[in-house]
């Protein structure tokens, strides 16, 4: 059975839009830790990176130069829904690392 969680898709430098990912997509990406929210409860914000053309990479062994990236929350080792508080924490960490503000673009 398919299920999905809310994420933040990275759409440009310092720009995010609300999105989601489903369980069957989660094994297709590469993960990197971004921010530990609560170590005791295993709450972590990760970045999941997807090559845009997974078929070409898998079938033709082509190099990939286009990527899609999302912030995704994990709680106790499981994908979880990103909350407004998580968005604030991501923005704070982004500002700390880059000195720039994060902008959330609403979907139309």
Coordinates of C-alpha atoms in Angstrom, one line a residue:
X1 CA 0.0 0.0 0.0
X2 CA 1.4 3.4 -1.0
X3 CA 1.7 6.3 1.5
X4 CA 3.3 9.7 1.3
X5 CA 4.8 12.3 3.6
X6 CA 5.1 16.1 3.2
X7 CA 8.5 17.4 2.1
X8 CA 10.1 20.6 0.9
X9 CA 11.4 20.5 -2.6
X10 CA 14.5 22.6 -3.3
X11 CA 13.6 24.6 -6.5
X12 CA 16.5 27.0 -6.5
X13 CA 19.1 28.7 -4.4
X14 CA 17.3 29.5 -1.1
X15 CA 13.9 28.6 -2.6
X16 CA 11.6 25.8 -1.5
X17 CA 8.1 24.7 -2.3
X18 CA 5.8 22.3 -0.4
X19 CA 5.8 18.9 -1.9
X20 CA 5.5 15.2 -0.9
X21 CA 7.2 11.9 -1.5
X22 CA 5.7 8.4 -1.5
X23 CA 7.2 5.3 0.0
X24 CA 8.0 3.8 -3.4
X25 CA 10.2 6.8 -4.2
X26 CA 12.3 6.8 -1.1
X27 CA 14.6 4.0 -2.1
X28 CA 15.4 5.8 -5.4
X29 CA 17.4 8.7 -3.8
X30 CA 20.6 9.4 -2.1
X31 CA 20.5 10.8 1.5
X32 CA 22.5 13.4 3.4
X33 CA 21.9 14.6 6.9
X34 CA 21.1 18.3 7.1
X35 CA 19.9 19.0 10.7
X36 CA 19.4 16.9 13.9
X37 CA 16.3 18.3 15.6
X38 CA 16.0 15.9 18.5
X39 CA 18.7 13.2 18.9
X40 CA 16.8 11.5 21.8
X41 CA 13.7 10.8 19.6
X42 CA 15.7 10.4 16.4
X43 CA 14.3 13.5 14.7
X44 CA 16.5 14.4 11.7
X45 CA 16.0 16.5 8.7
X46 CA 17.7 14.9 5.7
X47 CA 18.2 15.9 2.1
X48 CA 17.2 13.3 -0.4
X49 CA 18.7 13.7 -3.8
X50 CA 17.2 12.1 -6.9
X51 CA 18.9 12.0 -10.3
X52 CA 16.2 13.4 -12.7
X53 CA 16.7 10.7 -15.2
X54 CA 16.9 7.5 -13.2
X55 CA 15.9 5.4 -16.2
X56 CA 18.8 6.6 -18.3
X57 CA 21.3 6.0 -15.5
X58 CA 20.0 2.5 -14.7
X59 CA 19.4 1.3 -18.3
X60 CA 22.0 3.1 -20.4
X61 CA 24.6 3.9 -17.6
X62 CA 24.6 7.5 -18.6
X63 CA 26.0 10.2 -16.3
X64 CA 23.4 12.4 -14.7
X65 CA 23.8 16.2 -14.4
X66 CA 20.2 17.2 -13.3
X67 CA 19.0 16.5 -9.8
X68 CA 15.8 16.9 -7.8
X69 CA 16.3 17.5 -4.0
X70 CA 13.9 17.5 -1.1
X71 CA 14.1 18.1 2.6
X72 CA 12.5 15.2 4.4
X73 CA 12.0 14.5 8.1
X74 CA 12.8 11.2 9.8
X75 CA 11.5 10.4 13.2
X76 CA 12.7 7.2 14.9
X77 CA 14.1 6.0 11.6
X78 CA 10.8 6.5 9.7
X79 CA 9.8 9.2 7.2
X80 CA 7.7 11.8 8.9
X81 CA 5.7 14.9 7.9
X82 CA 7.5 18.2 7.9
X83 CA 5.8 20.8 10.2
X84 CA 5.8 24.6 10.2
X85 CA 8.3 24.4 13.1
X86 CA 10.6 22.2 11.0
X87 CA 10.4 24.8 8.2
X88 CA 11.5 27.5 10.7
X89 CA 14.4 25.3 11.9
X90 CA 15.5 24.6 8.3
X91 CA 15.4 28.3 7.5
X92 CA 17.5 29.1 10.6
X93 CA 20.1 26.5 9.7
X94 CA 20.2 27.7 6.1
X95 CA 20.8 31.2 7.3
X96 CA 23.5 30.1 9.7
X97 CA 25.3 28.2 6.9
X98 CA 24.8 30.7 4.0
X99 CA 24.0 34.1 5.6
X100 CA 20.9 34.2 3.3
X101 CA 17.2 33.9 3.9
X102 CA 15.1 31.0 2.8
X103 CA 12.0 31.6 0.7
X104 CA 9.0 29.2 0.7
X105 CA 7.2 29.5 -2.7
X106 CA 3.6 28.4 -2.5
X107 CA 2.3 26.1 -5.2
X108 CA -0.4 27.5 -7.4

